[in-house]
XYZ file of C-alpha atoms in Angstrom:
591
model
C -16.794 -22.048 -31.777
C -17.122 -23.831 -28.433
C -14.614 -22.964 -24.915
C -14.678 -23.811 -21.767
C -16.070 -20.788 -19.882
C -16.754 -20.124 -16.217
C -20.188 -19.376 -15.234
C -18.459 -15.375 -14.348
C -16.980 -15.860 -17.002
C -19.937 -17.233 -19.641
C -21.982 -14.143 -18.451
C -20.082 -11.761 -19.001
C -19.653 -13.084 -22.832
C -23.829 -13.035 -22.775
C -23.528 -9.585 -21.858
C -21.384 -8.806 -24.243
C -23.055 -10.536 -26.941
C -26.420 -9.007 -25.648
C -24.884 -5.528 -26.541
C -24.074 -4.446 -23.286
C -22.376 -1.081 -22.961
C -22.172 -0.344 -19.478
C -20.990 -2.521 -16.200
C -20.520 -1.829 -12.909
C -19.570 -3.816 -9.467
C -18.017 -3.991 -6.199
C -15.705 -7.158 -6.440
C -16.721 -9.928 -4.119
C -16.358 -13.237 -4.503
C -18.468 -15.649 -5.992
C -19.278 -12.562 -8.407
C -15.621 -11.112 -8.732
C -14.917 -12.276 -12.189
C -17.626 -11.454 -14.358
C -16.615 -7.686 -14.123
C -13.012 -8.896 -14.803
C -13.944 -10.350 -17.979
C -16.485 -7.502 -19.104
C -12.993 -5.598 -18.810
C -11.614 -7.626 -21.437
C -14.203 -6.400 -24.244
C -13.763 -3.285 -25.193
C -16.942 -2.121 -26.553
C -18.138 -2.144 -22.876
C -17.114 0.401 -20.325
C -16.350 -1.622 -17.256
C -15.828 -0.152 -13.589
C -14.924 -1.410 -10.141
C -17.326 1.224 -7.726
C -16.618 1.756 -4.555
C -19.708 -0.077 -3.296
C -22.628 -1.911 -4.844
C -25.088 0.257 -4.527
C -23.260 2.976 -6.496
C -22.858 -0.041 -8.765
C -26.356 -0.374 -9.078
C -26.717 3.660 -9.100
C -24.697 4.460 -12.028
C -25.796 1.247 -14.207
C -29.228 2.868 -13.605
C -28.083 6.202 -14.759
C -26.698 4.523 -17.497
C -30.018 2.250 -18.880
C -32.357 5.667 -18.465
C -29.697 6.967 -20.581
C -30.462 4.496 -23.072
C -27.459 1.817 -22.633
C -27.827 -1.949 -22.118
C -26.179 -1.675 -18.611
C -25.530 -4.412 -16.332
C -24.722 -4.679 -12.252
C -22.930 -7.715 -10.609
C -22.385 -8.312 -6.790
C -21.816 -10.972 -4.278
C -25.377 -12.088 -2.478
C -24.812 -9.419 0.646
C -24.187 -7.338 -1.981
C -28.130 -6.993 -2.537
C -28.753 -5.775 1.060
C -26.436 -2.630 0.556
C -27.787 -2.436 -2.859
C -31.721 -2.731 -2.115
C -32.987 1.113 -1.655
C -32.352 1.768 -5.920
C -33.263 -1.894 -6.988
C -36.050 -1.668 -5.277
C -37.082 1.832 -7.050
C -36.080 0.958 -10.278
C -38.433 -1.464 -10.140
C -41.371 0.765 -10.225
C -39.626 3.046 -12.559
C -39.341 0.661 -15.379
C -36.126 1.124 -17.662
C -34.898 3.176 -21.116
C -31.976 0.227 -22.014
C -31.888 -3.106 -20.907
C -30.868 -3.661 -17.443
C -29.865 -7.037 -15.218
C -28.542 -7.100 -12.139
C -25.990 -10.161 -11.498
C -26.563 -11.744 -7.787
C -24.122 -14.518 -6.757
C -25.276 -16.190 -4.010
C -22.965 -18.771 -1.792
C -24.733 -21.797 -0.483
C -22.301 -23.419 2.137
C -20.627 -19.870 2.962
C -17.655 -20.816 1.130
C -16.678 -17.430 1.634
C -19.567 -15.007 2.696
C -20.671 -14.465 6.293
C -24.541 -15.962 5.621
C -25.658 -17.753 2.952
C -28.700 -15.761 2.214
C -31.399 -16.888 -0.561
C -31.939 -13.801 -2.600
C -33.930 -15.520 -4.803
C -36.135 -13.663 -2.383
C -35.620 -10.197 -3.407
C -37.252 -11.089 -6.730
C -40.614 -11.422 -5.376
C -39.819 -8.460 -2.542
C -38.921 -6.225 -5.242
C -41.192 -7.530 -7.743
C -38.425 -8.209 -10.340
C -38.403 -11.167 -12.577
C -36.213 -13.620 -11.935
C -34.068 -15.867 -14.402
C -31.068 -18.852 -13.173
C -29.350 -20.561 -15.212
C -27.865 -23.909 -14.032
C -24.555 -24.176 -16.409
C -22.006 -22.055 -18.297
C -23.670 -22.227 -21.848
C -27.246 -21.284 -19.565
C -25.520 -18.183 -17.815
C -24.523 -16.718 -21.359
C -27.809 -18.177 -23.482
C -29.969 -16.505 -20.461
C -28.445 -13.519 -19.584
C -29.262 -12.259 -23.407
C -32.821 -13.261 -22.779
C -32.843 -11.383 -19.730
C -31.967 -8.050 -21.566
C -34.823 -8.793 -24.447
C -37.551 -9.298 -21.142
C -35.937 -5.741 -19.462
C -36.715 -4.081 -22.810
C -40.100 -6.129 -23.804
C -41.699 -5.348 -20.414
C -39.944 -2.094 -19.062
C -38.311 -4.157 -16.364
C -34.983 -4.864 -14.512
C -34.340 -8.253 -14.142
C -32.778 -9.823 -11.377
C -30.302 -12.889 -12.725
C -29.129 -15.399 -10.276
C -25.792 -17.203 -10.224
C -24.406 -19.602 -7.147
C -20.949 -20.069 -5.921
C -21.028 -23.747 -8.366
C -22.284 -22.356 -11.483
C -20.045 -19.135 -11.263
C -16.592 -21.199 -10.539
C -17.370 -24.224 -12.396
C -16.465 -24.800 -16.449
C -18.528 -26.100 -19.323
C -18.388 -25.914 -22.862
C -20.058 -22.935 -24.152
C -20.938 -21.868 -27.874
C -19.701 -18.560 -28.530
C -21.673 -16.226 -31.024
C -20.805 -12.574 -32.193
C -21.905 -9.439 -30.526
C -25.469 -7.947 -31.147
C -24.648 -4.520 -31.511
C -27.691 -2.689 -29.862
C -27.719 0.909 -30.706
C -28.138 2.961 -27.663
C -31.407 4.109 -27.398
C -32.040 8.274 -27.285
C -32.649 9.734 -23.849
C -35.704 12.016 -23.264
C -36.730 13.448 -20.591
C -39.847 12.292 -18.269
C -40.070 12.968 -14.815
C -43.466 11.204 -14.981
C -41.565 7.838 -15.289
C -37.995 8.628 -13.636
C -38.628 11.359 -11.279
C -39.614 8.850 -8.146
C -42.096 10.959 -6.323
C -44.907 9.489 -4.356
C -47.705 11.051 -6.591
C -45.762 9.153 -9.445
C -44.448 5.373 -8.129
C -48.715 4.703 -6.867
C -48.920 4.952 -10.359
C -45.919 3.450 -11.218
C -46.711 0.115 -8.665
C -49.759 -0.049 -10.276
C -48.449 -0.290 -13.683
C -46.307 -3.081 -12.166
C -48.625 -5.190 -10.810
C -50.120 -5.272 -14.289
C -46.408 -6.035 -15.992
C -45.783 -9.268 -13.198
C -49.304 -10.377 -14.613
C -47.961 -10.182 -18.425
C -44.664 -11.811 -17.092
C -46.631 -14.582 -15.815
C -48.113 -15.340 -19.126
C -44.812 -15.267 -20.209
C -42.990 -17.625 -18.264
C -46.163 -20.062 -18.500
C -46.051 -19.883 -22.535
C -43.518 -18.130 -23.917
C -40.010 -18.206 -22.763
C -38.056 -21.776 -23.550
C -35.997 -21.321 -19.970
C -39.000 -23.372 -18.468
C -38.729 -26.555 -19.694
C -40.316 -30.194 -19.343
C -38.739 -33.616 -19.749
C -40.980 -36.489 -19.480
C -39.475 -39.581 -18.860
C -41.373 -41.503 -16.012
C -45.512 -40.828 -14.780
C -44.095 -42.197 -11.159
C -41.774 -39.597 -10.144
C -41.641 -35.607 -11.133
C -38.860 -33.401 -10.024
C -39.552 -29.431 -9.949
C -36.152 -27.501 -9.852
C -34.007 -24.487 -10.941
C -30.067 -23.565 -10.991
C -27.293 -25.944 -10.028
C -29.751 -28.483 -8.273
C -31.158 -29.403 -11.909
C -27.824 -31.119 -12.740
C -27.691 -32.932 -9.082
C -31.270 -33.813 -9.656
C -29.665 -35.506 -12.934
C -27.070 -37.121 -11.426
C -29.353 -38.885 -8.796
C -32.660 -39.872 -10.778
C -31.609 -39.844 -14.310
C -33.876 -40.606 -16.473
C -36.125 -42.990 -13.823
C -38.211 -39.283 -13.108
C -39.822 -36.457 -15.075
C -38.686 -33.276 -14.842
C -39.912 -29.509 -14.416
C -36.647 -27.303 -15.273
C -37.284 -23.883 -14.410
C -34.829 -21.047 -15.372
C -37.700 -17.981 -15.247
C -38.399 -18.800 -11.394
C -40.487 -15.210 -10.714
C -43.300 -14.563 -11.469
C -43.022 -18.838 -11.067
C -45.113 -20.292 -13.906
C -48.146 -21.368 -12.375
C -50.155 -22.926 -15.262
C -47.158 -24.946 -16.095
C -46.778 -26.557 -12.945
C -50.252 -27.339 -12.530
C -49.921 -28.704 -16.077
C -46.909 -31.005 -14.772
C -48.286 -31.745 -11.565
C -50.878 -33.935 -13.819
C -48.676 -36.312 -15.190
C -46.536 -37.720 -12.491
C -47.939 -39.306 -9.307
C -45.409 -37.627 -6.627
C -43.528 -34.486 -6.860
C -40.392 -33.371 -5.401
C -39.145 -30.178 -5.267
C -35.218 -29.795 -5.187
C -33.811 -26.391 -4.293
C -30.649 -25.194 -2.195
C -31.093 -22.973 0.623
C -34.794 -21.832 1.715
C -38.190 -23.285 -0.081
C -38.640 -20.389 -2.503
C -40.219 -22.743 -5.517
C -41.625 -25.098 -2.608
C -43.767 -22.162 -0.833
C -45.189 -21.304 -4.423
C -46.174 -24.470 -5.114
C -47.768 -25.515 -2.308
C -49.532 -22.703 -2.017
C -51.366 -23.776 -5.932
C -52.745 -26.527 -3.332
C -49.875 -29.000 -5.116
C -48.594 -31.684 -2.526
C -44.652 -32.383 -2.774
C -41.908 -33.343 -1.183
C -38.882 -30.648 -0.205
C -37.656 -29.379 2.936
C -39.082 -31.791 5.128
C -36.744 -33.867 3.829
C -33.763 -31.765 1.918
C -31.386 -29.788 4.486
C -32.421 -26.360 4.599
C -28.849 -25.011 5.058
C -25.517 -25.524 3.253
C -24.857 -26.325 -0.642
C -26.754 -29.994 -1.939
C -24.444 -32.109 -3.466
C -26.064 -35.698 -5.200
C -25.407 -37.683 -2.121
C -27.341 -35.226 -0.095
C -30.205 -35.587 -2.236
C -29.930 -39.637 -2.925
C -29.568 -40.057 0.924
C -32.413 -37.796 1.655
C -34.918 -38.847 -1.373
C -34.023 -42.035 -1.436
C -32.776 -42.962 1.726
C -29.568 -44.309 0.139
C -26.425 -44.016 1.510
C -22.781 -44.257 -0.880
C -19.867 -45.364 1.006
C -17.419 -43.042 1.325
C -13.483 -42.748 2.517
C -13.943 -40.981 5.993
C -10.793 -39.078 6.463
C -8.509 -39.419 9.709
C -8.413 -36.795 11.301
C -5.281 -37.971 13.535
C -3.279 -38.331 10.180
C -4.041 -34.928 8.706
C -1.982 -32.198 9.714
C -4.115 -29.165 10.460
C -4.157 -25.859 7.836
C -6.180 -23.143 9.647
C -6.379 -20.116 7.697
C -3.855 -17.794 7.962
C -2.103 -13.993 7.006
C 0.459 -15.059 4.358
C 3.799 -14.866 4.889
C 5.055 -11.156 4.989
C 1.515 -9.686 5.195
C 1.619 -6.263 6.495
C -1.315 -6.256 8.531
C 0.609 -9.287 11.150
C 2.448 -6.270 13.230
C -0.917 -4.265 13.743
C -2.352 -7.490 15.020
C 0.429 -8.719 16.858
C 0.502 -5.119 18.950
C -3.158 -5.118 19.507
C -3.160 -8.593 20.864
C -0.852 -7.054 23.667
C -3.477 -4.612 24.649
C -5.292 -6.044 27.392
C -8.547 -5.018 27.958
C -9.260 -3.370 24.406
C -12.250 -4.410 22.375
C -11.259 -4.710 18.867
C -14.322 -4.482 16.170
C -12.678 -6.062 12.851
C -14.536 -5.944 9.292
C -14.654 -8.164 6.157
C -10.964 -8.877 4.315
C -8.182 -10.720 4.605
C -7.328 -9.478 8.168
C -10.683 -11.040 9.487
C -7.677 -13.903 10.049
C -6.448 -11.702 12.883
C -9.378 -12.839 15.124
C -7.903 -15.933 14.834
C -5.012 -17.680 16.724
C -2.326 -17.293 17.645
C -2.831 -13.148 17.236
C -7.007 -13.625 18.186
C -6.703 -9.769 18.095
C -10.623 -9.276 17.492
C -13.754 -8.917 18.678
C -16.199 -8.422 16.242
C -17.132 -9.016 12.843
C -20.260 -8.299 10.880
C -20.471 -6.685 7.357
C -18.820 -4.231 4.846
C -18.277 -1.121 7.297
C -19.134 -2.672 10.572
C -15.456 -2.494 12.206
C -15.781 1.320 12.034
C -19.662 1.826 13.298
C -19.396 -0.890 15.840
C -16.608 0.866 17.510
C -18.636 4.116 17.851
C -21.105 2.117 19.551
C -18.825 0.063 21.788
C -16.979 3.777 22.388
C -20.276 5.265 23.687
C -21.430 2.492 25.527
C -18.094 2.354 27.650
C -18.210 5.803 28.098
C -21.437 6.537 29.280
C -20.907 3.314 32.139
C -17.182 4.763 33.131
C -15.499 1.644 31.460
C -12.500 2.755 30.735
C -11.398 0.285 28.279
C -9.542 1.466 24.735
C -12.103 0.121 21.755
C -10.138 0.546 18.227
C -12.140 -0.083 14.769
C -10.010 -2.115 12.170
C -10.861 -1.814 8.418
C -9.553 -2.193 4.996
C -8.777 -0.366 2.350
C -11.372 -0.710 -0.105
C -13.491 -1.540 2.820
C -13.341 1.608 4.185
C -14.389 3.391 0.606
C -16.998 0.719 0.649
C -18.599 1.766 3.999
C -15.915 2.888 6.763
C -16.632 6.589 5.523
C -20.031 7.205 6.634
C -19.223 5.890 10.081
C -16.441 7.496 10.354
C -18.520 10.371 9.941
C -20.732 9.468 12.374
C -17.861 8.631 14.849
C -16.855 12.361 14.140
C -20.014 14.162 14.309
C -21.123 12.250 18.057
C -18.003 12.488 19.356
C -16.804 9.114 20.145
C -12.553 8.178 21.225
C -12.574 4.873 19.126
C -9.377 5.119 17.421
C -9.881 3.425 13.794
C -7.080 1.500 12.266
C -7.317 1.438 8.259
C -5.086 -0.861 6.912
C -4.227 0.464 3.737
C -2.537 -2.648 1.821
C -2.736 -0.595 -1.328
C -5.227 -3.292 -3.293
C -8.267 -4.957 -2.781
C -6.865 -8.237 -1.547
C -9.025 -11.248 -0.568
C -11.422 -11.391 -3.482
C -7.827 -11.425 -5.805
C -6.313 -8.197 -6.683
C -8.585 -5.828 -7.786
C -8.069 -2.050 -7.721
C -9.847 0.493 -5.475
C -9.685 4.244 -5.168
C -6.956 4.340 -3.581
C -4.137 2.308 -6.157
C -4.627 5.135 -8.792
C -5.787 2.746 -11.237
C -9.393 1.522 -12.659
C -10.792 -1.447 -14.022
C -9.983 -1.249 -17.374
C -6.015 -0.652 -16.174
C -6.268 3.239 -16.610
C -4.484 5.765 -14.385
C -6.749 7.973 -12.101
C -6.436 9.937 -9.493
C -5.927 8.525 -6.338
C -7.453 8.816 -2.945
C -4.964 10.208 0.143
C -6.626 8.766 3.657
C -5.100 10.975 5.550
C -6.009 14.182 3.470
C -9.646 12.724 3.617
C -10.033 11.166 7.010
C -8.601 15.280 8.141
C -11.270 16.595 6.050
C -13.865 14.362 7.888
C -13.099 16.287 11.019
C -10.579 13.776 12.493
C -7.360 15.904 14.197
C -5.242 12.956 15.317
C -3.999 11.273 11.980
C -0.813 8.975 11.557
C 0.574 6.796 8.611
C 2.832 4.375 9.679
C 4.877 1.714 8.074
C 3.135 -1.423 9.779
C 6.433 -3.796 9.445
C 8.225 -1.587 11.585
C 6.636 -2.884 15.308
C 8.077 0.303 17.058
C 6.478 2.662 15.381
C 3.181 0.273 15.251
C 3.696 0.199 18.999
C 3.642 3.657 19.326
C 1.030 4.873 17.231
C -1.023 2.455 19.381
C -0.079 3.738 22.462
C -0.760 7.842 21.423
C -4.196 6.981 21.313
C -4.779 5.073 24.772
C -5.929 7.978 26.097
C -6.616 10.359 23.856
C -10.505 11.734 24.973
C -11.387 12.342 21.179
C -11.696 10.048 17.843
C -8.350 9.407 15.969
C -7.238 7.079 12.784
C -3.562 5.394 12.460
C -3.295 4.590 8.587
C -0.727 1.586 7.943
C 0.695 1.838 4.364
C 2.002 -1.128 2.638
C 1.809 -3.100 -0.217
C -0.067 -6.904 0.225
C 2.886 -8.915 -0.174
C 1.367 -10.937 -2.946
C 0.322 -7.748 -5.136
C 2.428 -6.768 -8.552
C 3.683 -3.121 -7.816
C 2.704 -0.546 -10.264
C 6.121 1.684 -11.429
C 5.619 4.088 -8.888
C 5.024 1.570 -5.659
C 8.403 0.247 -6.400
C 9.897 3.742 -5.999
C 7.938 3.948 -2.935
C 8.912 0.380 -1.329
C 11.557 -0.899 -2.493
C 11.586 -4.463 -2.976
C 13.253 -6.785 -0.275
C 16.876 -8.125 -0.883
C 16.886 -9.962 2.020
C 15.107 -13.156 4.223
C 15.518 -14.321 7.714
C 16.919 -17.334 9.138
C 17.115 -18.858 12.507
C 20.145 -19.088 14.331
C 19.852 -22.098 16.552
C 22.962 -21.487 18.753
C 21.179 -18.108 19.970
C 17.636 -20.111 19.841
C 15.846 -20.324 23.111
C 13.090 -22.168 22.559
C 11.081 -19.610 23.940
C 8.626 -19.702 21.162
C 7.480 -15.895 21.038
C 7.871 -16.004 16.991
C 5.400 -18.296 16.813
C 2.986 -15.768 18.695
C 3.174 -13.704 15.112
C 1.227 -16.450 13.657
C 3.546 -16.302 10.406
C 3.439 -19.960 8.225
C 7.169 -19.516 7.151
C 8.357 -20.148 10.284
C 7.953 -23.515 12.454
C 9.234 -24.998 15.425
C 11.378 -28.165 16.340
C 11.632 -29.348 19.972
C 15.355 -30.184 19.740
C 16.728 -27.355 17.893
C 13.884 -24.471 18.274
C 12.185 -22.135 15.765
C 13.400 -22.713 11.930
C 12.482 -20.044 9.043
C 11.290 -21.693 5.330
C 13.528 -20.154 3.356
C 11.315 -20.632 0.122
C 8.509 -18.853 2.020
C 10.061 -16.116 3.840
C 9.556 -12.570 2.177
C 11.860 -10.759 4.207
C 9.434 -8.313 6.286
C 11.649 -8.601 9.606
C 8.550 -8.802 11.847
C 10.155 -12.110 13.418
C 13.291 -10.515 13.721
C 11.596 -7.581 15.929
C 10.279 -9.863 18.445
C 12.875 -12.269 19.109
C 14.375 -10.539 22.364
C 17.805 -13.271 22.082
C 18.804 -11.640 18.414
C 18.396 -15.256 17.170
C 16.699 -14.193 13.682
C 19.422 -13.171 11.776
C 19.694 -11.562 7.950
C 20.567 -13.701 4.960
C 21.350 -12.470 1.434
C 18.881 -14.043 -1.503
């Protein structure tokens, strides 16, 4: 039977059809949904962790217990990851184990578009990318039957087009892989030093039999000869450009095991065609390798080193051809920034730190990033998973120890802060810094689409847990000034704000409340009740003076001969406007 999968979506089925038993991730997006759908089968126990490298931690534990096991993450994903891939590495495995990258070429919605293809050769992992839907699954169960053949993780790399786009994809049944029994060696899991010179030996010798098997073994390197003039070398999504633009006018060298790179085959290739290009997004991973076999091509000199290719990229720079194309105007499009959604309970928070003048705000990676921008522009900073909470200890210190007496707060999410916010909390707490950190606890994990975290009382595979109270943990940390506050309500924003101006030690104001887009469990709707109400504009009271439009909230607009208006089919009711107009022009409707 065929269906249109997903890239996520087609690996996950591999997985599953590899035998899989175990999966683990931190949702990020492009990654987010292959976990999703390994929730859907049930033969394979499915988790959301609280960061990836617990991810890949507890897949690990699961393979040396003798499990297929599986971990999938986002490209940055890998950096916090890194310390056990890297070890596992030398270890070798009991079950099959892949771990899932999902890189972003074009930052569609990362902050860098690393190549981690790189991490492969760092971490001397081989390295398999498919470049369609019925690839990703086909591959993936290859992948497993390497780990097991050569006692090796594999590293399996998706990109932000493979993972989000659909293709037909023949389904097959489930290999039901026993799980294999567990004995103890510390000789091969216990990582000492005496053990991993051994153990990087061992793996030198395994990339060698790798080699041998990417050069004449695996069918994921492939050749089509079509033309002696022109040969194309490539891998993953820039394959099916490559198609697009040369067609059957060039030969070409398809390779889906990229580490160890197949060096006998290339050479072999490099024979029969008279010039060679080499067609890769991001950095010249394939291009270094082959030049380095003394092979002259063609590649980054000419193909853009940054952002996702695209045909005309490549036509224009290979071929020095340029398609017409409808430029767009920008004086007739009407501008759509990103922005908090309508009723989003972190707009208050912002709005009230945007009024403190002076304050350095250090923000973190989630939907309120959009409170850097305008109209609220209420940060200062933003880095990685965890850096609104360390970068304020360091801003803290640095103020301190030159008399600046300027207010630094930290501002992190949720599942953000159980990512990495605890840690530097801690560290906040044991070097005694007065950053105040804001954790805005919208009760979900909201920008990569809804996933749970430890603190919804709810897991992956839509079973009730126990669930995580910030304050009781935050006060066990060694922080004494805690508050939860309802973030709608602006006073008591306000004043949680202003308790901690001066305060000489660290504190933590928790906001509580539901994203406005998330579908309340039972016991969230006892909690907050659901609005019965919207807002409207009363142009009579109106004065123009346009300070709800300083909330930055889409539902409302403004007209210059009758003032502010409210959309009615947008508004959610969350009385934030209302607070801020000081002529009592927002008035209460029914719905």
């Amino acid at each position: 039977m065929k269906k249109l999968l997903t890239g996520n979506e087609a690996t996950a089925r591999g997985a599953w059809e590899a035998g899989v038993h175990f999966a683990s991730a931190y949702p990020g997006t492009p990654s987010t949904e292959i976990l999703e759908t390994m929730a859907n089968y049930k033969e394979v126990y499915s988790e959301w962790a609280p960061n990836e490298k617990v991810a890949v931690e507890a897949s690990v534990g699961a393979s040396i217990a003798g499990a297929r096991s599986l971990a999938a993450m986002k490209h940055v994903g890998m950096n916090v990851a890194a310390d056990p891939i890297f070890t596992y590495a030398y270890l070798g495995v009991n079950g099959g184990y892949v771990v899932v990258t999902a890189d972003d070429p074009g930052l569609h919605s990362s902050q860098n578009e690393q190549d981690n293809r790189y991490y492969a050769r760092h971490a001397k992992m081989p390295l398999i990318e498919p470049s369609d839907s019925q690839e990703a699954k086909d591959f993936i169960k290859e992948a497993y039957e390497v780990s097991e053949r050569f006692d090796v993780p594999v590293l399996f790399r998706l990109t932000t087009r493979i993972c989000h786009s659909y293709s037909l994809v023949e389904l097959e049944d489930r290999k039901e892989v026993e799980v294999k029994k567990y004995k103890r060696n510390i000789q091969k899991f216990v990582a000492t030093p005496a053990a991993n010179r051994v153990h990087h030996v061992e793996l030198e010798e395994k990339l060698k039999k790798l080699e041998e098997y990417a050069n004449n073994e695996t069918k994921l390197n492939r050749e089509e000869i079509n033309s002696d003039e022109i040969g194309i070398i490539t891998s993953g999504i820039s394959y099916q450009y490559a198609k697009e633009v040369f067609g059957e006018d060039a030969s070409y060298l398809k390779l889906g095991f990229t580490f160890p790179i197949p060096k006998e085959k290339i050479r072999n290739f490099a024979k029969k065609v008279k010039k060679i290009y080499v067609i890769e997004e991001n950095e010249p991973f394939l291009e270094t390798e082959i030049k380095a076999l003394g092979i002259e091509v063609t590649g980054k000199d000419k193909i853009p080193l940054t952002g996702e290719l695209n045909p005309d990229i490549i036509r224009e720079a290979l071929l020095g051809e340029k398609r017409e194309t409808v430029q767009p105007n920008p004086e007739k499009i009407v501008a759509r920034p990103p922005t908090l959604c309508s009723g989003c309970p972190h707009r208050g928070m912002f709005f009230e730190l945007s009024k403190k003048k002076g304050a350095v705000i250090t923000g973190d990676i989630g939907c309120y990033t959009l409170g850097s921008a305008d109209p609220l522009n209420a940060m200062d900073t933003v880095i990685c998973m965890g850096a609104g909470v360390s970068a304020a200890h360091g801003f803290a210190k640095v103020f301190e120890r030159t008399n600046q007496k300027r207010k630094v707060f930290g501002v992190v999410g949720d599942s953000t802060f159980f990512h990495s916010g605890i840690t530097s909390l801690l560290d906040i707490v044991y070097n005694k810094s007065n950053a105040t950190i804001i954790i805005l606890d919208n009760r979900i994990t909201a920008m990569t689409g809804h996933q749970e975290n430890p603190g919804t009382g709810y897991s992956l595979m839509g079973e009730k847990t126990d669930e995580v109270d910030f304050e009781k943990l935050v006060r066990a940390i060694g922080i004494k000034h805690v508050r939860t506050i309802n973030p709608n309500n602006l006073d008591e924003v306000k004043e949680s704000i202003d308790e901690t101006m001066e305060l000489e030690e660290p504190s933590v104001i928790i906001t509580r409340y539901p994203c406005v887009l998330k579908k309340l469990h039972e016991e969230e709707k006892e909690e907050f009740s659901p609005v019965q109400h919207i807002y409207k504009v009363n142009t009579e009271k109106c004065s123009k003076c346009k300070m709800c439009l300083k909330i930055g909230c889409p539902s409302i607009s403004f007209d210059k001969e009758t003032g502010a208006y409210i959309d009615a089919n947008s508004c959610v009711g969350c009385s934030v406007c209302a607070q801020v107009c000081t002529f009592d022009a927002i008035e209460k409707v029914g719905v």
